[in-house]
Amino acid sequence: MARKVFYSFHYNPDNWRASQVRNIGAIEGNQPAKDNDWETITKGGDKAIEKWIADQMSGRSCVVVLIGAGTANRKWINHEIAKGWNDDRGVLGIYVHNLKNSEGKTSLKGSNPFDHVTLKSSGAKLSTIVKAYDPPGSSSTDVYAHIKNNLESWIEAAIAIRAKY
């Protein structure tokens, strides 16, 4: 049975890349809010956004952070990472900078978003526990193939890591 995951990503620059990963098909992922829906959600303020995220994460076993050039240290990305971890979900990252966007362009590699989230229990950065995968490949097609071939095992590993803490 396919796992259900919550995908976290910086919408504007990476929605095309995120779409590619979500469409791999081995994993059931949440669909992002459409622009009009997101405008309605954000008008409700932080509590409305937190509720939307909680509703989207409900029933998911893992949070997959798709890491682009500007993903790290964004307010809602940090919130999604912390919420996933605190709710006992597996958490992992996949760098997507080498996947092409809708214009056929790749981007710069972003920094590790788990460096910006610390565990309350120990003060350790989550990056010391959570894995962030940087798929190898000289083309977008190679990177996509690597993600497709490894996504399920990465998710299982993230769930196993979380179970240890």
PDB file of C-alpha atoms in Angstrom:
ATOM      1  CA  MET A   1       0.000   0.000   0.000  1.00  0.00           C
ATOM      2  CA  ALA A   2       1.346   3.414  -0.940  1.00  0.00           C
ATOM      3  CA  ARG A   3       2.203   5.818   1.861  1.00  0.00           C
ATOM      4  CA  LYS A   4       0.396   9.105   2.133  1.00  0.00           C
ATOM      5  CA  VAL A   5       2.713  12.082   2.446  1.00  0.00           C
ATOM      6  CA  PHE A   6       2.534  15.819   2.907  1.00  0.00           C
ATOM      7  CA  TYR A   7       4.713  17.765   0.460  1.00  0.00           C
ATOM      8  CA  SER A   8       6.209  20.997   1.743  1.00  0.00           C
ATOM      9  CA  PHE A   9       7.778  23.429  -0.729  1.00  0.00           C
ATOM     10  CA  HIS A  10       8.169  27.095  -1.639  1.00  0.00           C
ATOM     11  CA  TYR A  11       5.230  27.487  -3.995  1.00  0.00           C
ATOM     12  CA  ASN A  12       6.148  30.210  -6.490  1.00  0.00           C
ATOM     13  CA  PRO A  13       9.567  29.040  -7.666  1.00  0.00           C
ATOM     14  CA  ASP A  14       9.119  25.296  -7.117  1.00  0.00           C
ATOM     15  CA  ASN A  15       5.506  24.343  -7.835  1.00  0.00           C
ATOM     16  CA  TRP A  16       6.438  22.874 -11.243  1.00  0.00           C
ATOM     17  CA  ARG A  17       9.253  20.823  -9.719  1.00  0.00           C
ATOM     18  CA  ALA A  18       6.970  19.722  -6.879  1.00  0.00           C
ATOM     19  CA  SER A  19       4.361  18.664  -9.420  1.00  0.00           C
ATOM     20  CA  GLN A  20       6.883  16.362 -11.063  1.00  0.00           C
ATOM     21  CA  VAL A  21       7.651  14.644  -7.764  1.00  0.00           C
ATOM     22  CA  ARG A  22       3.992  14.424  -6.715  1.00  0.00           C
ATOM     23  CA  ASN A  23       3.151  12.821 -10.062  1.00  0.00           C
ATOM     24  CA  ILE A  24       5.659   9.985  -9.658  1.00  0.00           C
ATOM     25  CA  GLY A  25       2.688   7.927  -8.517  1.00  0.00           C
ATOM     26  CA  ALA A  26       4.269   5.601  -5.975  1.00  0.00           C
ATOM     27  CA  ILE A  27       3.225   7.874  -3.143  1.00  0.00           C
ATOM     28  CA  GLU A  28      -0.094   9.575  -2.512  1.00  0.00           C
ATOM     29  CA  GLY A  29       0.585  13.236  -1.834  1.00  0.00           C
ATOM     30  CA  ASN A  30      -1.467  16.232  -0.879  1.00  0.00           C
ATOM     31  CA  GLN A  31      -2.398  18.680  -3.579  1.00  0.00           C
ATOM     32  CA  PRO A  32      -1.408  22.298  -2.940  1.00  0.00           C
ATOM     33  CA  ALA A  33      -4.062  24.941  -2.564  1.00  0.00           C
ATOM     34  CA  LYS A  34      -4.982  26.715  -5.776  1.00  0.00           C
ATOM     35  CA  ASP A  35      -3.999  30.388  -5.870  1.00  0.00           C
ATOM     36  CA  ASN A  36      -7.572  31.586  -5.183  1.00  0.00           C
ATOM     37  CA  ASP A  37      -7.999  29.120  -2.312  1.00  0.00           C
ATOM     38  CA  TRP A  38      -4.658  30.134  -0.811  1.00  0.00           C
ATOM     39  CA  GLU A  39      -5.667  33.815  -0.931  1.00  0.00           C
ATOM     40  CA  THR A  40      -8.841  32.934   0.995  1.00  0.00           C
ATOM     41  CA  ILE A  41      -6.896  30.872   3.538  1.00  0.00           C
ATOM     42  CA  THR A  42      -4.273  33.574   4.123  1.00  0.00           C
ATOM     43  CA  LYS A  43      -6.946  36.237   4.637  1.00  0.00           C
ATOM     44  CA  GLY A  44      -7.912  34.273   7.746  1.00  0.00           C
ATOM     45  CA  GLY A  45      -4.487  34.933   9.257  1.00  0.00           C
ATOM     46  CA  ASP A  46      -1.970  32.630  10.907  1.00  0.00           C
ATOM     47  CA  LYS A  47      -4.586  30.503  12.712  1.00  0.00           C
ATOM     48  CA  ALA A  48      -6.369  29.771   9.426  1.00  0.00           C
ATOM     49  CA  ILE A  49      -3.081  28.815   7.763  1.00  0.00           C
ATOM     50  CA  GLU A  50      -2.145  26.582  10.709  1.00  0.00           C
ATOM     51  CA  LYS A  51      -5.543  24.876  10.513  1.00  0.00           C
ATOM     52  CA  TRP A  52      -5.213  24.350   6.754  1.00  0.00           C
ATOM     53  CA  ILE A  53      -1.763  22.794   7.226  1.00  0.00           C
ATOM     54  CA  ALA A  54      -3.046  20.566  10.054  1.00  0.00           C
ATOM     55  CA  ASP A  55      -5.981  19.444   7.895  1.00  0.00           C
ATOM     56  CA  GLN A  56      -3.665  18.696   4.968  1.00  0.00           C
ATOM     57  CA  MET A  57      -1.274  16.715   7.193  1.00  0.00           C
ATOM     58  CA  SER A  58      -4.050  14.657   8.737  1.00  0.00           C
ATOM     59  CA  GLY A  59      -3.683  10.997   7.821  1.00  0.00           C
ATOM     60  CA  ARG A  60      -0.185  11.475   6.361  1.00  0.00           C
ATOM     61  CA  SER A  61       2.723   9.392   7.611  1.00  0.00           C
ATOM     62  CA  CYS A  62       5.589  11.549   6.355  1.00  0.00           C
ATOM     63  CA  VAL A  63       6.501  15.132   5.459  1.00  0.00           C
ATOM     64  CA  VAL A  64       8.616  15.430   2.319  1.00  0.00           C
ATOM     65  CA  VAL A  65      10.279  18.835   2.013  1.00  0.00           C
ATOM     66  CA  LEU A  66      11.135  19.603  -1.609  1.00  0.00           C
ATOM     67  CA  ILE A  67      14.162  21.847  -1.237  1.00  0.00           C
ATOM     68  CA  GLY A  68      14.664  24.604  -3.769  1.00  0.00           C
ATOM     69  CA  ALA A  69      16.839  27.700  -3.780  1.00  0.00           C
ATOM     70  CA  GLY A  70      14.621  29.651  -1.363  1.00  0.00           C
ATOM     71  CA  THR A  71      12.995  26.939   0.747  1.00  0.00           C
ATOM     72  CA  ALA A  72      15.119  27.123   3.902  1.00  0.00           C
ATOM     73  CA  ASN A  73      13.990  29.239   6.844  1.00  0.00           C
ATOM     74  CA  ARG A  74      10.598  30.237   5.432  1.00  0.00           C
ATOM     75  CA  LYS A  75       7.999  30.683   8.174  1.00  0.00           C
ATOM     76  CA  TRP A  76       5.495  28.127   6.913  1.00  0.00           C
ATOM     77  CA  ILE A  77       8.112  25.612   5.761  1.00  0.00           C
ATOM     78  CA  ASN A  78       9.611  25.710   9.275  1.00  0.00           C
ATOM     79  CA  HIS A  79       6.121  25.298  10.729  1.00  0.00           C
ATOM     80  CA  GLU A  80       5.382  22.294   8.491  1.00  0.00           C
ATOM     81  CA  ILE A  81       8.691  20.632   9.381  1.00  0.00           C
ATOM     82  CA  ALA A  82       8.201  21.180  13.125  1.00  0.00           C
ATOM     83  CA  LYS A  83       4.565  20.088  13.018  1.00  0.00           C
ATOM     84  CA  GLY A  84       5.416  16.934  11.092  1.00  0.00           C
ATOM     85  CA  TRP A  85       8.191  16.018  13.515  1.00  0.00           C
ATOM     86  CA  ASN A  86       6.189  16.908  16.639  1.00  0.00           C
ATOM     87  CA  ASP A  87       3.235  14.862  15.366  1.00  0.00           C
ATOM     88  CA  ASP A  88       5.514  11.800  15.006  1.00  0.00           C
ATOM     89  CA  ARG A  89       5.622  11.783  11.223  1.00  0.00           C
ATOM     90  CA  GLY A  90       8.700  10.859   9.252  1.00  0.00           C
ATOM     91  CA  VAL A  91      10.450  13.925   7.831  1.00  0.00           C
ATOM     92  CA  LEU A  92      12.899  14.093   4.931  1.00  0.00           C
ATOM     93  CA  GLY A  93      14.153  16.517   2.325  1.00  0.00           C
ATOM     94  CA  ILE A  94      14.844  16.183  -1.378  1.00  0.00           C
ATOM     95  CA  TYR A  95      16.797  18.835  -3.240  1.00  0.00           C
ATOM     96  CA  VAL A  96      14.892  19.687  -6.428  1.00  0.00           C
ATOM     97  CA  HIS A  97      17.092  22.452  -7.856  1.00  0.00           C
ATOM     98  CA  ASN A  98      18.261  20.216 -10.721  1.00  0.00           C
ATOM     99  CA  LEU A  99      14.743  19.435 -11.897  1.00  0.00           C
ATOM    100  CA  LYS A 100      13.655  21.776 -14.680  1.00  0.00           C
ATOM    101  CA  ASN A 101      10.795  24.195 -14.140  1.00  0.00           C
ATOM    102  CA  SER A 102       8.077  25.047 -16.682  1.00  0.00           C
ATOM    103  CA  GLU A 103      10.591  27.206 -18.578  1.00  0.00           C
ATOM    104  CA  GLY A 104      13.106  24.359 -18.805  1.00  0.00           C
ATOM    105  CA  LYS A 105      15.456  25.941 -16.251  1.00  0.00           C
ATOM    106  CA  THR A 106      17.117  24.538 -13.165  1.00  0.00           C
ATOM    107  CA  SER A 107      17.962  26.709 -10.154  1.00  0.00           C
ATOM    108  CA  LEU A 108      20.629  27.174  -7.527  1.00  0.00           C
ATOM    109  CA  LYS A 109      20.867  24.647  -4.723  1.00  0.00           C
ATOM    110  CA  GLY A 110      19.252  25.930  -1.543  1.00  0.00           C
ATOM    111  CA  SER A 111      20.489  25.463   1.979  1.00  0.00           C
ATOM    112  CA  ASN A 112      19.260  22.698   4.248  1.00  0.00           C
ATOM    113  CA  PRO A 113      15.931  23.767   5.800  1.00  0.00           C
ATOM    114  CA  PHE A 114      16.448  21.389   8.732  1.00  0.00           C
ATOM    115  CA  ASP A 115      19.297  23.628   9.932  1.00  0.00           C
ATOM    116  CA  HIS A 116      16.598  26.145  10.958  1.00  0.00           C
ATOM    117  CA  VAL A 117      14.497  23.823  13.122  1.00  0.00           C
ATOM    118  CA  THR A 118      15.744  22.703  16.534  1.00  0.00           C
ATOM    119  CA  LEU A 119      14.495  20.006  18.849  1.00  0.00           C
ATOM    120  CA  LYS A 120      13.071  21.411  22.061  1.00  0.00           C
ATOM    121  CA  SER A 121      14.210  18.354  24.011  1.00  0.00           C
ATOM    122  CA  SER A 122      17.913  18.647  23.181  1.00  0.00           C
ATOM    123  CA  GLY A 123      18.408  21.899  21.277  1.00  0.00           C
ATOM    124  CA  ALA A 124      19.948  19.915  18.419  1.00  0.00           C
ATOM    125  CA  LYS A 125      19.320  21.008  14.861  1.00  0.00           C
ATOM    126  CA  LEU A 126      16.936  18.682  13.083  1.00  0.00           C
ATOM    127  CA  SER A 127      19.525  18.462  10.285  1.00  0.00           C
ATOM    128  CA  THR A 128      21.609  16.236  12.569  1.00  0.00           C
ATOM    129  CA  ILE A 129      18.822  13.628  12.444  1.00  0.00           C
ATOM    130  CA  VAL A 130      16.724  14.163   9.325  1.00  0.00           C
ATOM    131  CA  LYS A 131      18.138  13.250   5.915  1.00  0.00           C
ATOM    132  CA  ALA A 132      18.156  15.638   2.971  1.00  0.00           C
ATOM    133  CA  TYR A 133      18.828  13.820  -0.292  1.00  0.00           C
ATOM    134  CA  ASP A 134      20.601  15.493  -3.203  1.00  0.00           C
ATOM    135  CA  PRO A 135      19.820  13.297  -6.223  1.00  0.00           C
ATOM    136  CA  PRO A 136      22.792  12.835  -8.562  1.00  0.00           C
ATOM    137  CA  GLY A 137      22.547  13.242 -12.286  1.00  0.00           C
ATOM    138  CA  SER A 138      23.724  15.390 -15.126  1.00  0.00           C
ATOM    139  CA  SER A 139      20.230  16.085 -16.431  1.00  0.00           C
ATOM    140  CA  SER A 140      16.764  16.773 -15.076  1.00  0.00           C
ATOM    141  CA  THR A 141      15.713  13.380 -16.441  1.00  0.00           C
ATOM    142  CA  ASP A 142      18.470  11.629 -14.455  1.00  0.00           C
ATOM    143  CA  VAL A 143      17.497  13.493 -11.264  1.00  0.00           C
ATOM    144  CA  TYR A 144      13.819  12.631 -11.747  1.00  0.00           C
ATOM    145  CA  ALA A 145      14.666   8.947 -12.330  1.00  0.00           C
ATOM    146  CA  HIS A 146      16.775   8.866  -9.156  1.00  0.00           C
ATOM    147  CA  ILE A 147      13.947  10.382  -7.103  1.00  0.00           C
ATOM    148  CA  LYS A 148      11.423   7.976  -8.646  1.00  0.00           C
ATOM    149  CA  ASN A 149      13.628   4.960  -7.920  1.00  0.00           C
ATOM    150  CA  ASN A 150      14.322   5.951  -4.305  1.00  0.00           C
ATOM    151  CA  LEU A 151      11.329   7.918  -2.990  1.00  0.00           C
ATOM    152  CA  GLU A 152       9.573   4.980  -1.347  1.00  0.00           C
ATOM    153  CA  SER A 153      12.711   3.769   0.454  1.00  0.00           C
ATOM    154  CA  TRP A 154      13.554   7.322   1.586  1.00  0.00           C
ATOM    155  CA  ILE A 155      10.078   7.684   3.073  1.00  0.00           C
ATOM    156  CA  GLU A 156      10.343   4.343   4.876  1.00  0.00           C
ATOM    157  CA  ALA A 157      13.773   5.347   6.229  1.00  0.00           C
ATOM    158  CA  ALA A 158      12.386   8.697   7.452  1.00  0.00           C
ATOM    159  CA  ILE A 159       9.530   6.945   9.254  1.00  0.00           C
ATOM    160  CA  ALA A 160      12.003   4.536  10.857  1.00  0.00           C
ATOM    161  CA  ILE A 161      14.268   7.411  11.945  1.00  0.00           C
ATOM    162  CA  ARG A 162      11.329   9.244  13.527  1.00  0.00           C
ATOM    163  CA  ALA A 163      10.289   6.094  15.413  1.00  0.00           C
ATOM    164  CA  LYS A 164      13.679   6.131  17.187  1.00  0.00           C
ATOM    165  CA  TYR A 165      13.058   9.555  18.786  1.00  0.00           C
TER     166      TYR A 165
END
